PDB file of C-alpha atoms in Angstrom:
ATOM      1  CA  MET U   1      17.425  29.211  -7.502  1.00  0.00           C
ATOM      2  CA  ASP U   2      17.543  30.761  -4.145  1.00  0.00           C
ATOM      3  CA  LYS U   3      15.740  29.517  -0.912  1.00  0.00           C
ATOM      4  CA  THR U   4      12.781  31.780  -1.416  1.00  0.00           C
ATOM      5  CA  GLN U   5      12.053  29.977  -4.698  1.00  0.00           C
ATOM      6  CA  ILE U   6      12.713  26.495  -3.271  1.00  0.00           C
ATOM      7  CA  LYS U   7      10.390  27.298  -0.159  1.00  0.00           C
ATOM      8  CA  GLU U   8       7.630  28.534  -2.749  1.00  0.00           C
ATOM      9  CA  LYS U   9       8.007  25.305  -4.895  1.00  0.00           C
ATOM     10  CA  TYR U  10       7.824  23.008  -1.734  1.00  0.00           C
ATOM     11  CA  LYS U  11       4.644  25.056  -0.631  1.00  0.00           C
ATOM     12  CA  ARG U  12       2.993  24.579  -4.161  1.00  0.00           C
ATOM     13  CA  PHE U  13       3.921  20.877  -3.798  1.00  0.00           C
ATOM     14  CA  LYS U  14       2.288  20.544  -0.401  1.00  0.00           C
ATOM     15  CA  GLN U  15      -0.773  22.359  -1.536  1.00  0.00           C
ATOM     16  CA  TRP U  16      -0.876  19.817  -4.408  1.00  0.00           C
ATOM     17  CA  GLN U  17      -0.569  16.884  -2.292  1.00  0.00           C
ATOM     18  CA  ARG U  18      -3.569  17.932  -0.283  1.00  0.00           C
ATOM     19  CA  ARG U  19      -5.699  18.990  -3.049  1.00  0.00           C
ATOM     20  CA  PRO U  20      -4.589  17.465  -6.526  1.00  0.00           C
ATOM     21  CA  ASN U  21      -7.821  17.227  -8.209  1.00  0.00           C
ATOM     22  CA  THR U  22     -10.024  19.730  -9.367  1.00  0.00           C
ATOM     23  CA  PHE U  23     -13.429  18.643 -10.941  1.00  0.00           C
ATOM     24  CA  GLN U  24     -15.225  21.204 -12.852  1.00  0.00           C
ATOM     25  CA  ILE U  25     -18.579  21.000 -14.897  1.00  0.00           C
ATOM     26  CA  LYS U  26     -17.535  21.707 -18.625  1.00  0.00           C
ATOM     27  CA  SER U  27     -20.451  23.816 -19.772  1.00  0.00           C
ATOM     28  CA  ASP U  28     -24.045  24.603 -18.657  1.00  0.00           C
ATOM     29  CA  GLU U  29     -25.295  23.034 -21.815  1.00  0.00           C
ATOM     30  CA  GLU U  30     -28.164  20.622 -21.549  1.00  0.00           C
ATOM     31  CA  HIS U  31     -27.213  17.043 -22.662  1.00  0.00           C
ATOM     32  CA  VAL U  32     -29.304  14.091 -23.722  1.00  0.00           C
ATOM     33  CA  CYS U  33     -27.999  10.700 -22.666  1.00  0.00           C
ATOM     34  CA  GLN U  34     -27.292   8.370 -25.588  1.00  0.00           C
ATOM     35  CA  CYS U  35     -27.789   5.551 -23.147  1.00  0.00           C
ATOM     36  CA  CYS U  36     -30.901   6.099 -21.113  1.00  0.00           C
ATOM     37  CA  GLY U  37     -32.408   9.245 -22.695  1.00  0.00           C
ATOM     38  CA  HIS U  38     -32.042  11.154 -19.479  1.00  0.00           C
ATOM     39  CA  ARG U  39     -31.569  15.141 -19.637  1.00  0.00           C
ATOM     40  CA  PHE U  40     -29.075  16.475 -17.601  1.00  0.00           C
ATOM     41  CA  VAL U  41     -26.395  19.641 -17.332  1.00  0.00           C
ATOM     42  CA  GLY U  42     -23.045  18.426 -16.235  1.00  0.00           C
ATOM     43  CA  ASN U  43     -20.293  15.681 -17.132  1.00  0.00           C
ATOM     44  CA  TYR U  44     -22.039  12.600 -16.386  1.00  0.00           C
ATOM     45  CA  CYS U  45     -25.577  11.236 -16.762  1.00  0.00           C
ATOM     46  CA  PRO U  46     -27.143  10.959 -13.076  1.00  0.00           C
ATOM     47  CA  GLY U  47     -29.284   8.059 -14.458  1.00  0.00           C
ATOM     48  CA  CYS U  48     -26.618   5.539 -15.872  1.00  0.00           C
ATOM     49  CA  SER U  49     -23.255   7.531 -15.219  1.00  0.00           C
ATOM     50  CA  GLN U  50     -22.298   7.554 -18.801  1.00  0.00           C
ATOM     51  CA  LYS U  51     -20.072  10.511 -20.140  1.00  0.00           C
ATOM     52  CA  ALA U  52     -21.874  13.410 -21.671  1.00  0.00           C
ATOM     53  CA  GLU U  53     -19.564  13.547 -24.594  1.00  0.00           C
ATOM     54  CA  GLU U  54     -20.057   9.883 -25.405  1.00  0.00           C
ATOM     55  CA  GLY U  55     -21.390   9.786 -29.087  1.00  0.00           C
ATOM     56  CA  THR U  56     -20.876   7.709 -32.044  1.00  0.00           C
ATOM     57  CA  ILE U  57     -18.232   5.287 -32.024  1.00  0.00           C
ATOM     58  CA  GLY U  58     -14.882   6.226 -33.590  1.00  0.00           C
ATOM     59  CA  TRP U  59     -11.237   5.522 -33.678  1.00  0.00           C
ATOM     60  CA  ARG U  60     -11.071   7.425 -30.214  1.00  0.00           C
ATOM     61  CA  SER U  61     -13.232   4.697 -28.848  1.00  0.00           C
ATOM     62  CA  VAL U  62     -11.072   2.087 -30.215  1.00  0.00           C
ATOM     63  CA  ARG U  63      -8.015   3.709 -28.480  1.00  0.00           C
ATOM     64  CA  GLN U  64      -9.662   4.185 -25.388  1.00  0.00           C
ATOM     65  CA  SER U  65     -10.937   0.323 -25.311  1.00  0.00           C
ATOM     66  CA  PHE U  66      -7.428  -0.788 -25.574  1.00  0.00           C
ATOM     67  CA  MET U  67      -6.212   1.601 -22.934  1.00  0.00           C
ATOM     68  CA  ASP U  68      -8.763   0.611 -20.645  1.00  0.00           C
ATOM     69  CA  ILE U  69      -7.618  -3.243 -20.784  1.00  0.00           C
ATOM     70  CA  TRP U  70      -4.343  -2.011 -19.270  1.00  0.00           C
ATOM     71  CA  GLY U  71      -5.930   0.456 -16.785  1.00  0.00           C
ATOM     72  CA  LEU U  72      -4.690   3.345 -18.904  1.00  0.00           C
ATOM     73  CA  GLY U  73      -8.223   4.901 -19.113  1.00  0.00           C
ATOM     74  CA  SER U  74      -9.948   7.158 -16.819  1.00  0.00           C
ATOM     75  CA  ARG U  75      -8.391   6.864 -13.128  1.00  0.00           C
ATOM     76  CA  SER U  76      -5.420   5.537 -14.867  1.00  0.00           C
ATOM     77  CA  LEU U  77      -2.948   3.070 -13.357  1.00  0.00           C
ATOM     78  CA  PRO U  78       0.194   4.921 -14.042  1.00  0.00           C
ATOM     79  CA  ARG U  79      -1.537   8.298 -12.606  1.00  0.00           C
ATOM     80  CA  SER U  80      -2.631   6.515  -9.516  1.00  0.00           C
ATOM     81  CA  ILE U  81       0.960   4.899  -8.899  1.00  0.00           C
ATOM     82  CA  CYS U  82       2.437   8.385  -9.408  1.00  0.00           C
ATOM     83  CA  HIS U  83      -0.001   9.811  -6.975  1.00  0.00           C
ATOM     84  CA  LEU U  84       0.607   6.958  -4.465  1.00  0.00           C
ATOM     85  CA  LEU U  85       4.383   7.495  -4.520  1.00  0.00           C
ATOM     86  CA  LEU U  86       4.166  11.466  -4.227  1.00  0.00           C
ATOM     87  CA  ARG U  87       1.283  11.755  -1.740  1.00  0.00           C
ATOM     88  CA  PRO U  88       0.693   8.199  -0.421  1.00  0.00           C
ATOM     89  CA  GLY U  89      -1.099   9.111   2.770  1.00  0.00           C
ATOM     90  CA  TYR U  90      -3.375  11.770   1.122  1.00  0.00           C
ATOM     91  CA  LEU U  91      -4.305   9.600  -1.746  1.00  0.00           C
ATOM     92  CA  ILE U  92      -5.239   6.710   0.879  1.00  0.00           C
ATOM     93  CA  SER U  93      -7.182   9.020   3.076  1.00  0.00           C
ATOM     94  CA  ASP U  94      -9.029  10.287  -0.007  1.00  0.00           C
ATOM     95  CA  TYR U  95     -10.003   6.675  -0.860  1.00  0.00           C
ATOM     96  CA  ILE U  96     -11.280   5.461   2.369  1.00  0.00           C
ATOM     97  CA  SER U  97     -13.295   8.791   2.748  1.00  0.00           C
ATOM     98  CA  GLY U  98     -15.380   8.005  -0.093  1.00  0.00           C
ATOM     99  CA  LYS U  99     -13.524   9.660  -2.982  1.00  0.00           C
ATOM    100  CA  ARG U 100     -13.405   6.489  -5.032  1.00  0.00           C
ATOM    101  CA  GLN U 101     -12.787   8.144  -8.372  1.00  0.00           C
ATOM    102  CA  VAL U 102      -9.407   9.755  -7.119  1.00  0.00           C
ATOM    103  CA  SER U 103      -7.792   6.389  -7.797  1.00  0.00           C
ATOM    104  CA  PHE U 104      -7.669   3.244  -9.760  1.00  0.00           C
ATOM    105  CA  PRO U 105      -9.456   0.590  -7.651  1.00  0.00           C
ATOM    106  CA  PRO U 106      -6.520  -0.667  -5.279  1.00  0.00           C
ATOM    107  CA  VAL U 107      -7.008  -4.515  -5.473  1.00  0.00           C
ATOM    108  CA  LYS U 108      -6.990  -4.440  -9.259  1.00  0.00           C
ATOM    109  CA  MET U 109      -3.757  -2.131  -9.020  1.00  0.00           C
ATOM    110  CA  LEU U 110      -2.265  -4.519  -6.831  1.00  0.00           C
ATOM    111  CA  PHE U 111      -3.130  -7.423  -9.431  1.00  0.00           C
ATOM    112  CA  PHE U 112      -1.710  -5.518 -12.343  1.00  0.00           C
ATOM    113  CA  VAL U 113       1.537  -4.421 -10.412  1.00  0.00           C
ATOM    114  CA  ALA U 114       1.920  -8.030  -9.497  1.00  0.00           C
ATOM    115  CA  VAL U 115       1.612  -9.099 -13.107  1.00  0.00           C
ATOM    116  CA  ILE U 116       4.125  -6.592 -14.483  1.00  0.00           C
ATOM    117  CA  ILE U 117       6.503  -7.579 -11.924  1.00  0.00           C
ATOM    118  CA  VAL U 118       6.417 -11.352 -12.634  1.00  0.00           C
ATOM    119  CA  LEU U 119       6.814 -10.474 -16.303  1.00  0.00           C
ATOM    120  CA  LEU U 120       9.748  -8.393 -15.490  1.00  0.00           C
ATOM    121  CA  VAL U 121      11.400 -10.750 -12.669  1.00  0.00           C
ATOM    122  CA  TYR U 122      10.812 -13.957 -14.008  1.00  0.00           C
ATOM    123  CA  TYR U 123      10.698 -13.501 -17.686  1.00  0.00           C
ATOM    124  CA  LEU U 124      12.191 -10.088 -19.188  1.00  0.00           C
ATOM    125  CA  ILE U 125      15.485 -10.091 -16.869  1.00  0.00           C
ATOM    126  CA  PRO U 126      16.390 -14.007 -17.316  1.00  0.00           C
ATOM    127  CA  LEU U 127      15.989 -13.437 -20.962  1.00  0.00           C
ATOM    128  CA  LEU U 128      18.154 -10.323 -21.069  1.00  0.00           C
ATOM    129  CA  LEU U 129      20.756 -11.712 -18.543  1.00  0.00           C
ATOM    130  CA  GLY U 130      20.562 -15.398 -19.102  1.00  0.00           C
ATOM    131  CA  ASN U 131      18.548 -18.152 -17.670  1.00  0.00           C
ATOM    132  CA  ALA U 132      21.034 -19.054 -15.235  1.00  0.00           C
ATOM    133  CA  PHE U 133      20.615 -15.561 -13.496  1.00  0.00           C
ATOM    134  CA  ASP U 134      18.952 -15.269 -10.186  1.00  0.00           C
ATOM    135  CA  VAL U 135      17.576 -11.900  -9.278  1.00  0.00           C
ATOM    136  CA  PHE U 136      16.867 -13.014  -5.545  1.00  0.00           C
ATOM    137  CA  GLY U 137      20.717 -13.483  -4.844  1.00  0.00           C
ATOM    138  CA  GLY U 138      20.999 -17.399  -4.607  1.00  0.00           C
ATOM    139  CA  GLU U 139      18.996 -20.443  -3.776  1.00  0.00           C
ATOM    140  CA  LEU U 140      17.422 -21.049  -0.454  1.00  0.00           C
ATOM    141  CA  ASP U 141      18.098 -24.164   1.684  1.00  0.00           C
ATOM    142  CA  ASP U 142      16.076 -27.300   0.199  1.00  0.00           C
ATOM    143  CA  ASN U 143      14.530 -27.728   3.816  1.00  0.00           C
ATOM    144  CA  VAL U 144      13.004 -24.359   3.692  1.00  0.00           C
ATOM    145  CA  LYS U 145      10.372 -25.310   1.527  1.00  0.00           C
ATOM    146  CA  LEU U 146       7.689 -22.490   2.692  1.00  0.00           C
ATOM    147  CA  GLY U 147      10.615 -20.063   2.427  1.00  0.00           C
ATOM    148  CA  ASP U 148      11.455 -21.219  -0.958  1.00  0.00           C
ATOM    149  CA  TRP U 149       7.813 -20.785  -2.235  1.00  0.00           C
ATOM    150  CA  LEU U 150       7.457 -17.295  -0.520  1.00  0.00           C
ATOM    151  CA  GLN U 151      10.594 -16.086  -2.232  1.00  0.00           C
ATOM    152  CA  GLY U 152       9.072 -17.581  -5.801  1.00  0.00           C
ATOM    153  CA  HIS U 153       5.740 -15.921  -4.854  1.00  0.00           C
ATOM    154  CA  PHE U 154       7.035 -12.598  -3.379  1.00  0.00           C
ATOM    155  CA  ALA U 155       3.638 -10.973  -4.460  1.00  0.00           C
ATOM    156  CA  TRP U 156       1.512 -13.259  -2.066  1.00  0.00           C
ATOM    157  CA  THR U 157       4.324 -12.918   0.460  1.00  0.00           C
ATOM    158  CA  TYR U 158       3.896  -8.991   0.669  1.00  0.00           C
ATOM    159  CA  PHE U 159      -0.085  -9.340   0.691  1.00  0.00           C
ATOM    160  CA  ILE U 160       0.026 -11.805   3.400  1.00  0.00           C
ATOM    161  CA  ILE U 161       2.416  -9.724   5.561  1.00  0.00           C
ATOM    162  CA  ALA U 162      -0.120  -6.684   4.539  1.00  0.00           C
ATOM    163  CA  LEU U 163      -2.958  -8.351   5.784  1.00  0.00           C
ATOM    164  CA  LEU U 164      -1.037  -9.174   9.083  1.00  0.00           C
ATOM    165  CA  TYR U 165      -0.720  -5.279   9.481  1.00  0.00           C
ATOM    166  CA  ILE U 166      -4.253  -4.493   9.547  1.00  0.00           C
ATOM    167  CA  LEU U 167      -4.961  -5.161  13.332  1.00  0.00           C
ATOM    168  CA  PRO U 168      -1.799  -3.784  14.800  1.00  0.00           C
ATOM    169  CA  THR U 169      -2.520  -0.537  12.622  1.00  0.00           C
ATOM    170  CA  TRP U 170      -5.953  -0.387  13.969  1.00  0.00           C
ATOM    171  CA  ILE U 171      -4.678  -0.616  17.637  1.00  0.00           C
ATOM    172  CA  MET U 172      -2.047   1.880  17.433  1.00  0.00           C
ATOM    173  CA  PHE U 173      -3.878   4.560  15.225  1.00  0.00           C
ATOM    174  CA  ARG U 174      -7.584   4.131  16.395  1.00  0.00           C
ATOM    175  CA  TYR U 175      -7.282   7.503  18.292  1.00  0.00           C
ATOM    176  CA  ALA U 176      -5.509   9.480  15.616  1.00  0.00           C
ATOM    177  CA  PRO U 177      -6.191  12.839  14.831  1.00  0.00           C
ATOM    178  CA  ARG U 178      -7.657  12.035  11.216  1.00  0.00           C
ATOM    179  CA  HIS U 179      -9.655   8.737  10.503  1.00  0.00           C
ATOM    180  CA  THR U 180     -10.287   8.369  14.410  1.00  0.00           C
ATOM    181  CA  ARG U 181     -11.837   4.692  14.761  1.00  0.00           C
ATOM    182  CA  HIS U 182     -11.026   3.760  11.195  1.00  0.00           C
ATOM    183  CA  THR U 183     -12.486   0.389  10.559  1.00  0.00           C
ATOM    184  CA  LEU U 184     -10.865  -2.815   9.855  1.00  0.00           C
ATOM    185  CA  PRO U 185     -12.430  -2.958   6.427  1.00  0.00           C
ATOM    186  CA  GLN U 186     -10.773   0.714   5.787  1.00  0.00           C
ATOM    187  CA  GLY U 187      -7.436  -0.794   7.130  1.00  0.00           C
ATOM    188  CA  PHE U 188      -7.665  -3.520   4.419  1.00  0.00           C
ATOM    189  CA  PHE U 189      -7.792  -1.077   1.740  1.00  0.00           C
ATOM    190  CA  ILE U 190      -4.881   1.175   3.498  1.00  0.00           C
ATOM    191  CA  GLN U 191      -2.731  -2.113   3.446  1.00  0.00           C
ATOM    192  CA  VAL U 192      -3.156  -2.942  -0.311  1.00  0.00           C
ATOM    193  CA  PHE U 193      -2.004   0.635  -1.047  1.00  0.00           C
ATOM    194  CA  LEU U 194       0.720   0.209   1.077  1.00  0.00           C
ATOM    195  CA  CYS U 195       1.398  -3.221  -0.301  1.00  0.00           C
ATOM    196  CA  VAL U 196       1.585  -1.711  -3.804  1.00  0.00           C
ATOM    197  CA  ILE U 197       3.835   0.863  -2.689  1.00  0.00           C
ATOM    198  CA  ASN U 198       6.115  -1.921  -1.546  1.00  0.00           C
ATOM    199  CA  LEU U 199       6.101  -3.954  -4.647  1.00  0.00           C
ATOM    200  CA  VAL U 200       6.535  -0.942  -6.923  1.00  0.00           C
ATOM    201  CA  LEU U 201       9.429   0.362  -4.813  1.00  0.00           C
ATOM    202  CA  SER U 202      11.316  -3.050  -4.063  1.00  0.00           C
ATOM    203  CA  TYR U 203      10.598  -4.646  -7.423  1.00  0.00           C
ATOM    204  CA  ILE U 204      10.562  -1.903 -10.062  1.00  0.00           C
ATOM    205  CA  LEU U 205      12.391   1.344  -8.788  1.00  0.00           C
ATOM    206  CA  LEU U 206      14.934  -0.450  -6.861  1.00  0.00           C
ATOM    207  CA  LEU U 207      15.434  -3.757  -8.869  1.00  0.00           C
ATOM    208  CA  PRO U 208      18.626  -2.448 -10.683  1.00  0.00           C
ATOM    209  CA  LEU U 209      20.368  -2.481  -7.319  1.00  0.00           C
ATOM    210  CA  ALA U 210      19.295  -6.158  -6.724  1.00  0.00           C
ATOM    211  CA  LEU U 211      21.087  -6.770  -9.980  1.00  0.00           C
ATOM    212  CA  ILE U 212      24.286  -5.224  -8.892  1.00  0.00           C
ATOM    213  CA  ASN U 213      24.451  -6.022  -4.991  1.00  0.00           C
ATOM    214  CA  TYR U 214      21.478  -8.200  -3.450  1.00  0.00           C
ATOM    215  CA  THR U 215      22.738  -7.281   0.089  1.00  0.00           C
ATOM    216  CA  ALA U 216      22.750  -3.597  -0.516  1.00  0.00           C
ATOM    217  CA  PHE U 217      19.296  -3.855  -2.225  1.00  0.00           C
ATOM    218  CA  LEU U 218      17.848  -5.606   0.616  1.00  0.00           C
ATOM    219  CA  ILE U 219      19.247  -2.950   3.394  1.00  0.00           C
ATOM    220  CA  ILE U 220      18.295  -0.007   1.207  1.00  0.00           C
ATOM    221  CA  SER U 221      14.736  -1.435   0.346  1.00  0.00           C
ATOM    222  CA  TRP U 222      13.888  -1.771   4.137  1.00  0.00           C
ATOM    223  CA  ILE U 223      15.223   1.847   4.905  1.00  0.00           C
ATOM    224  CA  VAL U 224      13.266   3.330   1.818  1.00  0.00           C
ATOM    225  CA  LEU U 225       9.949   1.283   2.818  1.00  0.00           C
ATOM    226  CA  ILE U 226      10.236   2.287   6.455  1.00  0.00           C
ATOM    227  CA  ILE U 227      10.604   5.926   5.303  1.00  0.00           C
ATOM    228  CA  TYR U 228       7.732   5.571   3.081  1.00  0.00           C
ATOM    229  CA  TYR U 229       5.545   3.995   5.745  1.00  0.00           C
ATOM    230  CA  ILE U 230       6.121   6.890   8.082  1.00  0.00           C
ATOM    231  CA  ILE U 231       5.145   9.474   5.497  1.00  0.00           C
ATOM    232  CA  ALA U 232       2.122   7.671   4.415  1.00  0.00           C
ATOM    233  CA  TYR U 233       0.830   7.052   8.107  1.00  0.00           C
ATOM    234  CA  LYS U 234       1.836  10.532   9.018  1.00  0.00           C
ATOM    235  CA  GLN U 235      -0.313  12.043   6.055  1.00  0.00           C
ATOM    236  CA  LEU U 236      -2.999   9.506   6.895  1.00  0.00           C
ATOM    237  CA  PHE U 237      -3.559   9.899  10.225  1.00  0.00           C
ATOM    238  CA  GLY U 238      -2.037  13.479  11.313  1.00  0.00           C
ATOM    239  CA  TYR U 239       0.305  12.372  13.981  1.00  0.00           C
ATOM    240  CA  SER U 240       3.557  14.320  14.363  1.00  0.00           C
ATOM    241  CA  ILE U 241       6.586  12.865  12.857  1.00  0.00           C
ATOM    242  CA  TRP U 242       7.579  11.498  16.361  1.00  0.00           C
ATOM    243  CA  GLY U 243       4.209  10.289  17.139  1.00  0.00           C
ATOM    244  CA  THR U 244       4.097   8.511  13.708  1.00  0.00           C
ATOM    245  CA  LEU U 245       7.493   7.047  14.020  1.00  0.00           C
ATOM    246  CA  TRP U 246       7.223   5.109  17.156  1.00  0.00           C
ATOM    247  CA  ARG U 247       3.677   3.973  16.194  1.00  0.00           C
ATOM    248  CA  VAL U 248       5.046   2.660  13.000  1.00  0.00           C
ATOM    249  CA  LEU U 249       8.127   0.852  14.395  1.00  0.00           C
ATOM    250  CA  VAL U 250       5.697  -0.867  16.893  1.00  0.00           C
ATOM    251  CA  VAL U 251       3.263  -2.066  13.820  1.00  0.00           C
ATOM    252  CA  VAL U 252       6.323  -3.001  11.890  1.00  0.00           C
ATOM    253  CA  GLY U 253       8.107  -4.904  14.594  1.00  0.00           C
ATOM    254  CA  SER U 254       5.112  -6.791  16.072  1.00  0.00           C
ATOM    255  CA  THR U 255       3.889  -7.700  12.725  1.00  0.00           C
ATOM    256  CA  ASN U 256       7.182  -9.053  11.542  1.00  0.00           C
ATOM    257  CA  GLY U 257       7.376 -11.106  14.810  1.00  0.00           C
ATOM    258  CA  ILE U 258       3.954 -12.608  14.169  1.00  0.00           C
ATOM    259  CA  PHE U 259       4.783 -13.475  10.792  1.00  0.00           C
ATOM    260  CA  LEU U 260       8.205 -14.905  11.549  1.00  0.00           C
ATOM    261  CA  SER U 261       6.334 -17.117  14.168  1.00  0.00           C
ATOM    262  CA  LEU U 262       3.930 -18.606  11.449  1.00  0.00           C
ATOM    263  CA  LEU U 263       6.818 -19.048   8.953  1.00  0.00           C
ATOM    264  CA  GLU U 264       8.502 -20.994  11.733  1.00  0.00           C
ATOM    265  CA  LEU U 265       5.456 -23.003  12.380  1.00  0.00           C
ATOM    266  CA  PHE U 266       4.873 -23.686   8.668  1.00  0.00           C
ATOM    267  CA  ASN U 267       8.400 -24.795   8.557  1.00  0.00           C
ATOM    268  CA  PHE U 268       7.984 -27.336  11.209  1.00  0.00           C
ATOM    269  CA  TYR U 269       4.866 -28.987   9.789  1.00  0.00           C
ATOM    270  CA  SER U 270       7.119 -29.365   6.511  1.00  0.00           C
ATOM    271  CA  LEU U 271       9.659 -31.142   8.325  1.00  0.00           C
ATOM    272  CA  ASN U 272       9.604 -35.097   8.672  1.00  0.00           C
ATOM    273  CA  GLN U 273       8.629 -36.480  11.985  1.00  0.00           C
ATOM    274  CA  GLU U 274      12.377 -37.362  13.220  1.00  0.00           C
ATOM    275  CA  ILE U 275      13.688 -33.976  12.251  1.00  0.00           C
ATOM    276  CA  ALA U 276      10.790 -32.360  13.894  1.00  0.00           C
ATOM    277  CA  GLN U 277      11.195 -33.776  17.320  1.00  0.00           C
ATOM    278  CA  GLU U 278      14.889 -32.481  17.360  1.00  0.00           C
ATOM    279  CA  SER U 279      14.044 -29.187  15.363  1.00  0.00           C
ATOM    280  CA  PRO U 280      14.063 -26.095  17.780  1.00  0.00           C
ATOM    281  CA  VAL U 281      11.399 -24.645  15.198  1.00  0.00           C
ATOM    282  CA  VAL U 282       8.710 -24.456  17.856  1.00  0.00           C
ATOM    283  CA  ASN U 283      10.799 -22.574  20.367  1.00  0.00           C
ATOM    284  CA  ASN U 284      11.669 -20.096  17.723  1.00  0.00           C
ATOM    285  CA  ALA U 285       7.918 -19.625  16.806  1.00  0.00           C
ATOM    286  CA  LEU U 286       6.955 -18.914  20.373  1.00  0.00           C
ATOM    287  CA  ILE U 287      10.046 -16.542  20.917  1.00  0.00           C
ATOM    288  CA  TYR U 288       8.989 -14.590  17.785  1.00  0.00           C
ATOM    289  CA  LEU U 289       5.233 -14.500  18.397  1.00  0.00           C
ATOM    290  CA  SER U 290       6.017 -13.690  22.259  1.00  0.00           C
ATOM    291  CA  TYR U 291       8.130 -10.839  21.009  1.00  0.00           C
ATOM    292  CA  GLY U 292       5.551  -9.662  18.556  1.00  0.00           C
ATOM    293  CA  LEU U 293       2.648  -9.881  20.913  1.00  0.00           C
ATOM    294  CA  THR U 294       4.557  -8.009  23.889  1.00  0.00           C
ATOM    295  CA  LEU U 295       5.670  -5.164  21.591  1.00  0.00           C
ATOM    296  CA  LEU U 296       2.341  -4.699  20.353  1.00  0.00           C
ATOM    297  CA  ALA U 297       0.914  -4.899  24.095  1.00  0.00           C
ATOM    298  CA  ILE U 298       3.538  -2.308  25.107  1.00  0.00           C
ATOM    299  CA  GLY U 299       2.627  -0.052  22.419  1.00  0.00           C
ATOM    300  CA  TRP U 300      -1.004  -0.423  23.151  1.00  0.00           C
ATOM    301  CA  VAL U 301      -0.503   0.483  26.668  1.00  0.00           C
ATOM    302  CA  ILE U 302       1.597   3.908  25.646  1.00  0.00           C
ATOM    303  CA  ASN U 303      -0.771   4.532  23.079  1.00  0.00           C
ATOM    304  CA  LEU U 304      -3.570   4.648  25.461  1.00  0.00           C
ATOM    305  CA  ILE U 305      -1.660   6.900  27.825  1.00  0.00           C
ATOM    306  CA  ALA U 306      -0.637   9.221  24.943  1.00  0.00           C
ATOM    307  CA  THR U 307      -4.183   9.611  23.568  1.00  0.00           C
ATOM    308  CA  LYS U 308      -6.060  10.037  26.889  1.00  0.00           C
ATOM    309  CA  LEU U 309      -7.360  13.504  26.107  1.00  0.00           C
ATOM    310  CA  THR U 310      -8.167  12.185  22.574  1.00  0.00           C
ATOM    311  CA  ARG U 311     -10.114   9.546  23.791  1.00  0.00           C
ATOM    312  CA  LYS U 312     -12.289  11.723  26.020  1.00  0.00           C
ATOM    313  CA  GLU U 313     -12.931  14.352  23.462  1.00  0.00           C
ATOM    314  CA  PHE U 314     -14.146  11.235  21.197  1.00  0.00           C
ATOM    315  CA  LYS U 315     -16.541   9.919  23.695  1.00  0.00           C
ATOM    316  CA  LEU U 316     -18.214  13.489  24.378  1.00  0.00           C
ATOM    317  CA  THR U 317     -18.702  13.921  20.613  1.00  0.00           C
ATOM    318  CA  GLU U 318     -19.865  10.449  20.188  1.00  0.00           C
ATOM    319  CA  PRO U 319     -23.696  10.200  19.384  1.00  0.00           C
TER     320      PRO U 319
END
């Protein structure tokens, strides 16, 4: 395969990333809806949304019912995860722009992925490798009760961190070329999608590495996730690679600082009174919080300067 063929394949892949879905009317034939009796032309009834092909119940209906339980029907879970991995920012952009039918519902997707990972990590792997096997690379200190809980409830941990990403993302990307002034509710769904990517990459695709070397798993996971976040934010908001890179680093750094400060405070309240008086936990929490807020403030100022022209143009076009 020469360079020309590689470039052509990459060009087709980029085109697919931007426009993967083609919805066509199957025929011009008039249908009568079996549910509400509405007469229409197209694939779905405009009155009740039932499929035009829906007729008498057969074995296909039985198969489809079982597939729908596990998210394998229309807007299937595997298909949505595949699109999320191959075109993360474009899929998220489509969804928050109003194209709800392009993806499996994101919150439901997060729930299903978390259930699959729990079954895999806590039941299947210990069953295959022995009950004493610890996929997380060892026990934590008994004094770190919250950290122990977070390690055992990693899906909730990722979701909590994802929620903390909403405001920094809104601050750093609110004047982006695409989705300018995106709303906080849109930011919620952005982070849910990114949380799914996080879980799928870390605890499904990269999990075999954790079984071999847990330290290497942590390092490679962080590198892969940062790369994915940069790709997703670039496709979603339309900045250049460098414009996206420094904004993502500000978002990740400030969010981690805030999360670590909250973690230290929860650990402080879990200690008994005598240990708490001698503990540097509060000072550590203030250091982490100051770091997170300072980094976000610096990023906010730089972003205002960098997007000065964009903000002026937005004000001129604002109704």
